[in-house]
Coordinates of C-alpha atoms in Angstrom, one line a residue:
X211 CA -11.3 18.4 -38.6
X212 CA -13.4 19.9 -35.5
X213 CA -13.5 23.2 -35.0
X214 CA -12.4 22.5 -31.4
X215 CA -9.3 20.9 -32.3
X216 CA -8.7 23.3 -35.5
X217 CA -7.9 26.7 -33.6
X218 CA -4.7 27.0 -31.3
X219 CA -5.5 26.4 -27.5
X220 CA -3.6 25.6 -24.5
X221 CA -4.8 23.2 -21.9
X222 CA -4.0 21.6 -18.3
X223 CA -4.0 18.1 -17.5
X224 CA -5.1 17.3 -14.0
X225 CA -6.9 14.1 -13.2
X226 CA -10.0 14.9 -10.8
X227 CA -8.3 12.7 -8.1
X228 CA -5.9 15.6 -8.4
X229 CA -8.1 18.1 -7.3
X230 CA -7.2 19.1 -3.1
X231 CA -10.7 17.4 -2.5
X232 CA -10.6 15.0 -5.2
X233 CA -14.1 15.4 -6.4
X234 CA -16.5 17.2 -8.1
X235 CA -17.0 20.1 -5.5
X236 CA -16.2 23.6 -5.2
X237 CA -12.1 23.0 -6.1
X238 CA -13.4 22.3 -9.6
X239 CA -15.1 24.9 -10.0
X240 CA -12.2 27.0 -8.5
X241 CA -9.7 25.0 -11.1
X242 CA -12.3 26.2 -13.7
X243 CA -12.3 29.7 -13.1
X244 CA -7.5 29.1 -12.8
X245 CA -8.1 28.0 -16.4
X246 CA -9.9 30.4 -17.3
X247 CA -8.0 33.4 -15.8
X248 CA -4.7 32.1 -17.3
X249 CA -6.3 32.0 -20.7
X250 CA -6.5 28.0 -21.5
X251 CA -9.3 26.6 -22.7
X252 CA -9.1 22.9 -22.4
X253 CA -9.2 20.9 -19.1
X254 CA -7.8 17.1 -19.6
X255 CA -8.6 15.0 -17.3
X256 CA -8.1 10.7 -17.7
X257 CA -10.9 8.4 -17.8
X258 CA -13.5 8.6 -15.1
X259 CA -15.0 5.7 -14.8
X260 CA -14.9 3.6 -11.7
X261 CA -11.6 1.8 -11.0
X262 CA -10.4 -1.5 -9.6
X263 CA -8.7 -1.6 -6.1
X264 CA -5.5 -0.2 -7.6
X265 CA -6.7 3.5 -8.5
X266 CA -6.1 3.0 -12.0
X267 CA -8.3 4.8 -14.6
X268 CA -7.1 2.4 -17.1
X269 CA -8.8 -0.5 -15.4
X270 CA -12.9 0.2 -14.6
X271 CA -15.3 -1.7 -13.5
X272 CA -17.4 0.0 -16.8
X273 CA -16.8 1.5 -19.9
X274 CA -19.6 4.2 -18.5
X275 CA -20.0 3.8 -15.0
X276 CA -18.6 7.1 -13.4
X277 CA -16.4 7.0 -10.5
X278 CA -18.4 7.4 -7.3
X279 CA -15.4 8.8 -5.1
X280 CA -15.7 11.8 -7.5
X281 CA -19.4 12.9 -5.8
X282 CA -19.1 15.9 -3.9
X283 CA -21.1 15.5 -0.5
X284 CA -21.2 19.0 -0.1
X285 CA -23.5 19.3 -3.2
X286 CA -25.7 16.7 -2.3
X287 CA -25.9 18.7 1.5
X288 CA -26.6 21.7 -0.6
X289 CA -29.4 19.7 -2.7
X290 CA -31.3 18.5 0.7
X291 CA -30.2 15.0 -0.1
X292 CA -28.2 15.4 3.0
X293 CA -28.9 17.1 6.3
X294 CA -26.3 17.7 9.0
X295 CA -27.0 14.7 10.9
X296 CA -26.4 12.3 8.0
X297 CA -23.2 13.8 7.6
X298 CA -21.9 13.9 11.1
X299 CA -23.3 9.8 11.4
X300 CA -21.1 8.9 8.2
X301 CA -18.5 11.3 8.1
X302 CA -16.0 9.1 6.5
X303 CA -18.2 7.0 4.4
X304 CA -18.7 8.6 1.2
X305 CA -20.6 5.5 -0.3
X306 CA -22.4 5.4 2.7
X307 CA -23.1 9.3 2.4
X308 CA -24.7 8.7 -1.1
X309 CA -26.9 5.7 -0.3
X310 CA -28.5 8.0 2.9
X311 CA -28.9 10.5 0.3
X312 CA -30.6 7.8 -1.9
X313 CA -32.8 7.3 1.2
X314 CA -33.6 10.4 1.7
X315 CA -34.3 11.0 -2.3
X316 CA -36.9 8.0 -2.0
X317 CA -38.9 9.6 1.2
X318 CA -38.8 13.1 -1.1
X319 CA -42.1 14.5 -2.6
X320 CA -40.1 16.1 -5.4
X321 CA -41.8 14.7 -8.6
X322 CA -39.4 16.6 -10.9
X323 CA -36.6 15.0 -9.5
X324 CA -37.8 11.2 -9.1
X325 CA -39.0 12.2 -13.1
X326 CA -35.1 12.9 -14.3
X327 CA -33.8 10.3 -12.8
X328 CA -36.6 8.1 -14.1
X329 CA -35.0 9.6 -17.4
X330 CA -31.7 9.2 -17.1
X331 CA -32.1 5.2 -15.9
X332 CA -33.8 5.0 -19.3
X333 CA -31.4 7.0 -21.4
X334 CA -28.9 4.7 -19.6
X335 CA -30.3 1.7 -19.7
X336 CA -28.1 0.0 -22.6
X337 CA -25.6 -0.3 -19.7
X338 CA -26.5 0.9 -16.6
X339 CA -29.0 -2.1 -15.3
X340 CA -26.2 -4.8 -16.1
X341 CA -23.5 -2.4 -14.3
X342 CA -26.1 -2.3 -11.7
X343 CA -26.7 -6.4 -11.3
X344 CA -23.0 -6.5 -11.8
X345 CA -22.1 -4.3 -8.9
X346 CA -24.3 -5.8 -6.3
X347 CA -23.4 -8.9 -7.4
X348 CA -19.7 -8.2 -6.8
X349 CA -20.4 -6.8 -3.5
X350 CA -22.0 -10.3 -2.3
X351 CA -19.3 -11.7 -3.8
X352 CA -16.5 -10.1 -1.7
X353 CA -15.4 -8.4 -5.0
X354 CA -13.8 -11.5 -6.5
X355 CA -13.8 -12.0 -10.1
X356 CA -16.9 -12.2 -11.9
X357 CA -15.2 -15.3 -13.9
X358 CA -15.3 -17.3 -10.5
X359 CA -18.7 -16.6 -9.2
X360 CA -21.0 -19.4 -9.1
X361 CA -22.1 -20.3 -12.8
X362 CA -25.5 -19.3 -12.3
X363 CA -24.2 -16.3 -11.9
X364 CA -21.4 -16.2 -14.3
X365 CA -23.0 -17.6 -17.4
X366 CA -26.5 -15.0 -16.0
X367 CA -29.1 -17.4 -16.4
X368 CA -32.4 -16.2 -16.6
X369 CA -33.9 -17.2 -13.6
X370 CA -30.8 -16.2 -11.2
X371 CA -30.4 -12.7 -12.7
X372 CA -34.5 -12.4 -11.7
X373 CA -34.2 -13.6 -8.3
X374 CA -31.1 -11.1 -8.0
X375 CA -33.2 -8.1 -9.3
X376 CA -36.0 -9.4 -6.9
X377 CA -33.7 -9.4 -3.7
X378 CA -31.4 -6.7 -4.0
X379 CA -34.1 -4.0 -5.5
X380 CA -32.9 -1.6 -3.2
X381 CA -29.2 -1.9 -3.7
X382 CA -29.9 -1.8 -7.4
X383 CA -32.0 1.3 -7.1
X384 CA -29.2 2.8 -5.0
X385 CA -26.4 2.3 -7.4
X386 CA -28.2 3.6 -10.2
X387 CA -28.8 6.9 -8.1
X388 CA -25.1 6.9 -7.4
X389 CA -24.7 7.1 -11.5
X390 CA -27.0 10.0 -11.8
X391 CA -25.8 11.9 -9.4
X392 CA -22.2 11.2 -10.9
X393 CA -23.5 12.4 -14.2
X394 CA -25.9 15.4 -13.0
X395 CA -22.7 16.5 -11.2
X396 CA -20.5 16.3 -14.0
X397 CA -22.8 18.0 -16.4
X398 CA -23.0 20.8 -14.3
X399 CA -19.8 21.2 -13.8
X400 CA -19.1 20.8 -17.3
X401 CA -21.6 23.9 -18.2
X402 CA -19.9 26.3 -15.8
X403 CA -16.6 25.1 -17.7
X404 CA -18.4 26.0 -21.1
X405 CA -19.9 29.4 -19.8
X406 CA -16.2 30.2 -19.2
X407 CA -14.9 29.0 -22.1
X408 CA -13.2 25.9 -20.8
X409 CA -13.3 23.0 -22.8
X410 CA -13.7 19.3 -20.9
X411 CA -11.0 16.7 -22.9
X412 CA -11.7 13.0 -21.8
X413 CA -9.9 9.8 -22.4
X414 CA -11.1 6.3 -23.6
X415 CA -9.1 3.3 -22.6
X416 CA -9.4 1.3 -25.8
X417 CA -9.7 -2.0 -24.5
X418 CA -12.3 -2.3 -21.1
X419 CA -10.7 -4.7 -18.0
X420 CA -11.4 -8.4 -17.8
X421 CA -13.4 -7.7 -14.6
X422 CA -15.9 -5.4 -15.8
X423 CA -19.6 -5.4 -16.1
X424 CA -19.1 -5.2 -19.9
X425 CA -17.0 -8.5 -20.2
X426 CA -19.6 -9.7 -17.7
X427 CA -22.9 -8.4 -19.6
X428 CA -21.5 -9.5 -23.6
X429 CA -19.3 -11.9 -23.2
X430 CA -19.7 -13.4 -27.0
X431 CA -17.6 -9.7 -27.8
X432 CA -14.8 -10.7 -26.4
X433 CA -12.2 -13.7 -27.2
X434 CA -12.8 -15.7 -24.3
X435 CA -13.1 -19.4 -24.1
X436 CA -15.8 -22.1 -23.3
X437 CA -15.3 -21.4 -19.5
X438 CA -15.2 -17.5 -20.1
X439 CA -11.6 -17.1 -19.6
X440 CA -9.4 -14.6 -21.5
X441 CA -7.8 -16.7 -24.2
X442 CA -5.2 -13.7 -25.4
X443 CA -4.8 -10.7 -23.8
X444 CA -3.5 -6.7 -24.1
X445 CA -0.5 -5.2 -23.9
X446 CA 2.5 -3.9 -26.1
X447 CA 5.8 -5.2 -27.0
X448 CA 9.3 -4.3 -25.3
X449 CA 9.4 0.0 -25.5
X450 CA 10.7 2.9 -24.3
X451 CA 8.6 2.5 -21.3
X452 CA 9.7 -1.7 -20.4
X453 CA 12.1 -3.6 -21.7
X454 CA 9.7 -6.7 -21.2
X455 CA 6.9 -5.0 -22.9
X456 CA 3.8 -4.1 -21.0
X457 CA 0.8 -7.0 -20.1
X458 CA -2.0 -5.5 -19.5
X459 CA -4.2 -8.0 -18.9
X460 CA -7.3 -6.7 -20.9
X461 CA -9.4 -9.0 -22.8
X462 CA -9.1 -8.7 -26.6
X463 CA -12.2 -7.7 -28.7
X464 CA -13.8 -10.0 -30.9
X465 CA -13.7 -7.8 -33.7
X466 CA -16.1 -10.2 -35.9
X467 CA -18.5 -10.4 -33.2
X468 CA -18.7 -6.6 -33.0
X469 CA -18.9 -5.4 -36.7
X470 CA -21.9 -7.7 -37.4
X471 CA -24.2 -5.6 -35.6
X472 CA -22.5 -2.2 -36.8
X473 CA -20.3 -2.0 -33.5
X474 CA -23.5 -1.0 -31.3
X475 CA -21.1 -1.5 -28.2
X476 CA -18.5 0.5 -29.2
X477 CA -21.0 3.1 -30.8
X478 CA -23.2 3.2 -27.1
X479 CA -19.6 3.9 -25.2
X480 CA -18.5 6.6 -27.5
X481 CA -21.8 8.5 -27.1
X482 CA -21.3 7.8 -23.0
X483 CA -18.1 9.9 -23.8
X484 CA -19.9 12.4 -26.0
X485 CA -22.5 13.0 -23.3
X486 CA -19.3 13.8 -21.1
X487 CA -16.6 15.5 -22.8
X488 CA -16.5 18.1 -25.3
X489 CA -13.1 16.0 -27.0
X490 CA -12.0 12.9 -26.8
X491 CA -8.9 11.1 -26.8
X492 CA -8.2 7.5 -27.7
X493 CA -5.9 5.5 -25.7
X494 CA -3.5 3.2 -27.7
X495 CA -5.1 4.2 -30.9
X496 CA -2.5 1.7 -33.2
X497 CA -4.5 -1.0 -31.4
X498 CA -7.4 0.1 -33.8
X499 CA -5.4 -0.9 -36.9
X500 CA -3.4 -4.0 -34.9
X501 CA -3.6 -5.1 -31.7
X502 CA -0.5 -6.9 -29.2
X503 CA -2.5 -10.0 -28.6
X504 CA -0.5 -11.7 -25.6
X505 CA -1.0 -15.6 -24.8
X506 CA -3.1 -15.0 -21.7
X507 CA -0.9 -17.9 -19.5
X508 CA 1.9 -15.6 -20.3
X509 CA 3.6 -13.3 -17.7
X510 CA 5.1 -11.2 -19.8
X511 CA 4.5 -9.1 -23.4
X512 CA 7.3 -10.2 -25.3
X513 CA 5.7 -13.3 -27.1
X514 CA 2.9 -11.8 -28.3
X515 CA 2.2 -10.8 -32.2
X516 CA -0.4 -8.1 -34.0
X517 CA -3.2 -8.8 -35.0
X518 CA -5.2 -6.5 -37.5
X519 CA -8.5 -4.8 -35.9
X520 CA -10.9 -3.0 -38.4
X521 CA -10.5 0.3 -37.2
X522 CA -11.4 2.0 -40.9
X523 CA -14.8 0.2 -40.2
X524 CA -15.3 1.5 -36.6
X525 CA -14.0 5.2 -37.2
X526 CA -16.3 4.9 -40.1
X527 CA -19.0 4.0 -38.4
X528 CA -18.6 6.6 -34.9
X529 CA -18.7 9.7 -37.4
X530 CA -21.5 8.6 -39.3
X531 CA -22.9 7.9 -35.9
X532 CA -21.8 11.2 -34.2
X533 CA -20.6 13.5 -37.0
X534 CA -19.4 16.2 -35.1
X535 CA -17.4 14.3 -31.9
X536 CA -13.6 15.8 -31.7
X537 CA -11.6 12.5 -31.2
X538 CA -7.6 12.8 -30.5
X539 CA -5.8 10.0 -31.5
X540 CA -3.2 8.9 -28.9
X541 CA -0.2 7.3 -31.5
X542 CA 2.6 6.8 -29.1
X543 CA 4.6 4.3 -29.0
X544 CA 5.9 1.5 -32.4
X545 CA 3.6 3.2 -35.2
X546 CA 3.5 2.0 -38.5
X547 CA 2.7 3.6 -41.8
X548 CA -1.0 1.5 -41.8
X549 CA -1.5 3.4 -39.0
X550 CA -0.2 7.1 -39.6
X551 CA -2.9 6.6 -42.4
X552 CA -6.1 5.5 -40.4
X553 CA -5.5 8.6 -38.4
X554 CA -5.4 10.9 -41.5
X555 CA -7.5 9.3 -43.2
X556 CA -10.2 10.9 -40.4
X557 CA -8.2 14.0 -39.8
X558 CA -7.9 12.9 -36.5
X559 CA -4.9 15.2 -34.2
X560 CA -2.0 12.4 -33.0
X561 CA 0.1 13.2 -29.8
X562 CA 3.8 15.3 -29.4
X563 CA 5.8 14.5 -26.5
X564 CA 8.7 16.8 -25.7
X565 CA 10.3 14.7 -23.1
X566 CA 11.0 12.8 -26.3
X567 CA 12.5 15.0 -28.7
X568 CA 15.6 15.2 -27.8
X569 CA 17.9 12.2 -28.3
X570 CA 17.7 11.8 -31.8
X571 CA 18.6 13.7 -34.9
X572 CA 16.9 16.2 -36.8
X573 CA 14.2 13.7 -37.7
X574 CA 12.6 12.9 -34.7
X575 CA 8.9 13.5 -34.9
X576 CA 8.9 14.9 -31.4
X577 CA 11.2 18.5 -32.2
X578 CA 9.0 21.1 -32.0
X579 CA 10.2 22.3 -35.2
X580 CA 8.7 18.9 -36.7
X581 CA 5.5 19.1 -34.8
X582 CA 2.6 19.6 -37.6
X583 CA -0.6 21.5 -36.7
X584 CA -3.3 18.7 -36.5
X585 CA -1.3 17.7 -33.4
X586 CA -1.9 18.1 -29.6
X587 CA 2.0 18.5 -27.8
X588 CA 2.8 17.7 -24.5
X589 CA 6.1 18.6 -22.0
X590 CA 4.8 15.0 -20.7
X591 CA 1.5 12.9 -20.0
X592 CA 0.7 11.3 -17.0
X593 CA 2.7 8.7 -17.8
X594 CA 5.8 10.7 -17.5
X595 CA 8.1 11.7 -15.3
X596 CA 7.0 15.4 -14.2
X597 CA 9.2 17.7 -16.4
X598 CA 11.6 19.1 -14.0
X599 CA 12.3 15.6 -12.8
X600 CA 12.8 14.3 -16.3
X601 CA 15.3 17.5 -17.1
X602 CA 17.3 17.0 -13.9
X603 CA 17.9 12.7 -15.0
X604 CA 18.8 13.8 -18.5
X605 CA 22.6 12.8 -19.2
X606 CA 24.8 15.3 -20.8
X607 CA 24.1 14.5 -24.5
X608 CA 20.5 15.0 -24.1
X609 CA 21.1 18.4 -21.9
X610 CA 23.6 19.3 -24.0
X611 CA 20.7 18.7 -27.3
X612 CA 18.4 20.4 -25.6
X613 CA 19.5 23.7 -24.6
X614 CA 21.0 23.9 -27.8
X615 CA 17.4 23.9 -29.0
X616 CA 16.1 25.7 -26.4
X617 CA 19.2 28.4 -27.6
X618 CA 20.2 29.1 -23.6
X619 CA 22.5 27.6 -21.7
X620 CA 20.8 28.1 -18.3
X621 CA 17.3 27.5 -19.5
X622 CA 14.6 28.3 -16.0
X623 CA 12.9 24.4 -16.1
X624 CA 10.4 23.3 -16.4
X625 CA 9.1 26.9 -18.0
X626 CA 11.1 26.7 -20.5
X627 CA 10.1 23.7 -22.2
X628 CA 6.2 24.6 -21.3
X629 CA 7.0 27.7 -23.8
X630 CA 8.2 25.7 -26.2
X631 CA 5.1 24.2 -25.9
X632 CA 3.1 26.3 -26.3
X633 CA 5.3 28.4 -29.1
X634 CA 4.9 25.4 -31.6
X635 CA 2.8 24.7 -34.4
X636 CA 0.0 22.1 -32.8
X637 CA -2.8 23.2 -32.7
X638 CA -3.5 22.0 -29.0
X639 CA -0.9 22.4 -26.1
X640 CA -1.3 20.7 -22.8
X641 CA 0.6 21.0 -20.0
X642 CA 0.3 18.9 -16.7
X643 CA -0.2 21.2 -13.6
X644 CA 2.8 19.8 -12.3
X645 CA 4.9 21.5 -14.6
X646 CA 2.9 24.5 -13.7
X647 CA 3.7 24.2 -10.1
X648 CA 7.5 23.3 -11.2
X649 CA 7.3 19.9 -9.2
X650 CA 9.9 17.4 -9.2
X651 CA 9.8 13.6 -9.7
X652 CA 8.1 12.5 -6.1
X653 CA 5.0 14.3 -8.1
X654 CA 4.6 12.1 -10.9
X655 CA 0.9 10.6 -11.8
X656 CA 2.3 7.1 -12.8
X657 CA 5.2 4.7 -13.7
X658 CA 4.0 2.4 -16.4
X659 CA 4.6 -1.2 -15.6
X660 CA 4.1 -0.6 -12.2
X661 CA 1.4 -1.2 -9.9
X662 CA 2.2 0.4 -6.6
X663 CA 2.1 3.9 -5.6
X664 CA 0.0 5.2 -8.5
X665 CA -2.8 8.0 -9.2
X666 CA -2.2 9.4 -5.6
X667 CA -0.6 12.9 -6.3
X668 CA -2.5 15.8 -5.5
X669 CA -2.4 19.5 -5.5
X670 CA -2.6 22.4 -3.1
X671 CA -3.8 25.7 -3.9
X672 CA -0.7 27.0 -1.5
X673 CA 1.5 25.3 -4.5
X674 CA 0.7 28.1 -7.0
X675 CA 3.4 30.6 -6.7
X676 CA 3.3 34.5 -7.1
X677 CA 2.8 35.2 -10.4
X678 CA 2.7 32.3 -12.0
X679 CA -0.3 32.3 -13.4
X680 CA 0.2 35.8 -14.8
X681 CA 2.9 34.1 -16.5
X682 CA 1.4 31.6 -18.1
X683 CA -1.4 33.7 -19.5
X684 CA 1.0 36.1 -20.8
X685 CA 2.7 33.1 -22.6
X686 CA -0.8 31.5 -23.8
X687 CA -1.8 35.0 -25.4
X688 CA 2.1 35.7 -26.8
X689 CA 1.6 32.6 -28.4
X690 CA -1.6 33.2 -29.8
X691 CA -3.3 30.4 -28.1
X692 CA -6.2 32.6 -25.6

């Protein structure tokens, strides 16, 4: 097991679109220095690559590509990538911000600076030059679908993928600048969180969107027919969450294409992560042992069927490729014995959700008295309700359960089931800030199977009440977890 995920901690998840500024700027630094003061020591955040339309994190335009919305202008202003004038002239343009600053970076003397990004384009460049034809090529396109752009285009012949590097040398240049200053700013970021003893937790979607510069760029890894159309698709089968299962429309990996080179896609994505995160979770691990593979002219999960994945061979493969990541496996949801052992098997810590410990008996896995060290609990993920809203829908059987538990009658919520947290046995204990701020339901991060209304909540600094975070450090050292 790491040593990261081996000693007991206590973490907040906030998303950086969560952040009152939303971006890499001075309110993560000050988030930073709230984690640190209250004693925890991991920051979660969800995937930050570069979404669709929607917002989601769960469906990027790359597996690597960081988010540009997350670039803080004030940094680049405080670089000299940015004078005054450029900011007044674009003031609500933040693409348009970073391309000036691009500009501006070109017309620079600085040879150390055109040298590191010369560096990072080449430490990149597994990914970043197709993200980079990909991107420009969907902004001609009106951001349709890569699958119905001309087929020159589509199938990247040779000669169109020349004249497109030829003719848009500037826009290509530009949105590989955007990535490294995404990644310098993350990285610095992520060293003030490590001088203070704050630990950076990321999350990898397991399977990548259907439009995505990866599906795009490898095609022949993914099951997709003659016409590069998804032939099955992702999801998961009627659950606690739907009742018509969940379709997520990803593409399905073609497992057999990807272990006969040693999984060199999935190995160059993890190390992406590495690069950014001190640990790691998987999202939907079970779909490393056996995947929901959905008919793709479908319109719901129900119909589909699992279908193994060689996830012994992958994990396998990552820690002899990067023996010392800290990977968390995320095993919510139908899991079988096969997969209960694939985790073990690599000591890897599954996932504890409180909201669902109590409406069962004495066996549910989600008690806290059941929860097992190489765990990381949660009151609830983002894809909960917030905690005070899930306490005030309970009926009276569950209330009834859980005070019981809790051994008060009047339990103060959410607080009290954030101690509970963080008085159990896992090793790692998260809490989302919005049980921190003791936010009700019209706070929640996302309602699965939904696609409206989603990864818009966001904090104040006026939210965190007197003493509160007083409290929750006394809690995180009472509980041993500072």
């Amino acid at each position: 097991m790491n040593n990261l995920l081996s000693q007991r901690r206590a973490g907040i998840l906030l998303h950086i679109t969560s952040l009152p500024s939303g971006d890499f700027g001075k309110d993560a630094l000050r988030f930073v220095d709230f984690l640190h003061e209250a004693g925890a020591s991991v920051w979660q955040t969800l995937p930050l690559n570069m979404p669709h339309a929607d917002g989601s994190p769960y469906q990027c335009l790359s597996a690597h590509a960081g988010n540009p919305q997350f670039i803080s202008i004030s940094s680049l202003q405080d670089q000299g990538l940015l004078s005054d004038e450029d900011i007044a002239h674009l003031v609500d343009d933040k693409q348009g911000l970073i391309n000036q600053a691009f500009v501006n970076f070109e017309a620079q003397s600085n040879i150390n600076l055109k040298e590191h990004f010369e560096s990072f384009c080449q430490q990149h460049v597994n990914w970043l030059h197709d993200f980079s034809l990909f991107l420009v090529l969907r902004q001609q396109f009106q951001s349709t679908g890569w699958n119905l752009w001309p087929d020159a285009y589509k199938h990247r012949e040779a000669l169109t993928m020349k004249y497109v590097e030829h003719e848009f040398a500037h826009q290509i240049a530009a949105i590989k600048f955007t990535q490294y200053v995404f990644f310098q700013q993350w990285h610095a970021l992520k060293h003030y969180a490590n001088s203070k003893n704050v630990y950076l937790f990321g999350d990898i979607p397991i399977f990548v969107a259907f439009d995505s510069a990866d599906v795009w760029a490898k095609p022949e890894l993914f099951k997709l027919d003659a016409e590069r159309n998804a032939t099955v698709i992702a999801g998961v089968p009627p659950d606690y969450f739907s009742a018509v299962g969940q379709r997520w429309g990803n593409p399905h990996y073609d497992w057999q294409a990807m272990e006969q080179d040693g999984f060199k896609w999935w190995l160059e994505r993890i190390s992406t992560q590495h690069e950014l995160f001190d640990m790691v979770r998987i999202d939907h691990f079970r779909g490393l042992q056996a995947a929901w593979e959905i008919p793709a002219e479908d319109e719901t999960a129900i119909n589909g069927q699992w279908v193994l994945a060689p996830g012994d061979a992958l994990l396998q493969a990552i820690k002899q490729h990067l023996p010392d990541i800290a990977l968390v496996a995320e095993d919510l949801g139908i899991i079988t014995d096969e997969v209960d052992e694939l985790r073990n098997k690599y000591e890897l810590p599954g996932m504890k959700i409180l909201h669902f410990a109590f409406d069962g008996g004495a066996d549910n896995p989600y008690l806290p008295q059941n929860i097992e060290p190489n765990s990381v609990v949660y009151t609830g993920t983002h894809d909960n309700d917030t905690t005070l809203g899930w306490y005030n829908a309970l009926d009276d059987h569950q209330r009834y359960h859980l005070h019981a538990h809790l051994d008060n009658g009047t339990p103060s919520m959410p607080f009290a089931l954030v101690e509970t947290a963080l008085a159990c046995n896992a090793n790692l204990a998260i809490v989302p800030m919005q049980d921190l701020l003791e936010l009700d339901s019209t706070h929640r991060m996302n309602i699965p199977g939904t696609a409206l209304g989603n990864w818009q909540w966001r904090f104040d600094w006026h939210q965190i009440k007197s003493g509160m975070q007083q409290r929750t450090a006394e809690l995180i050292h009472k509980y041993g977890r500072n």
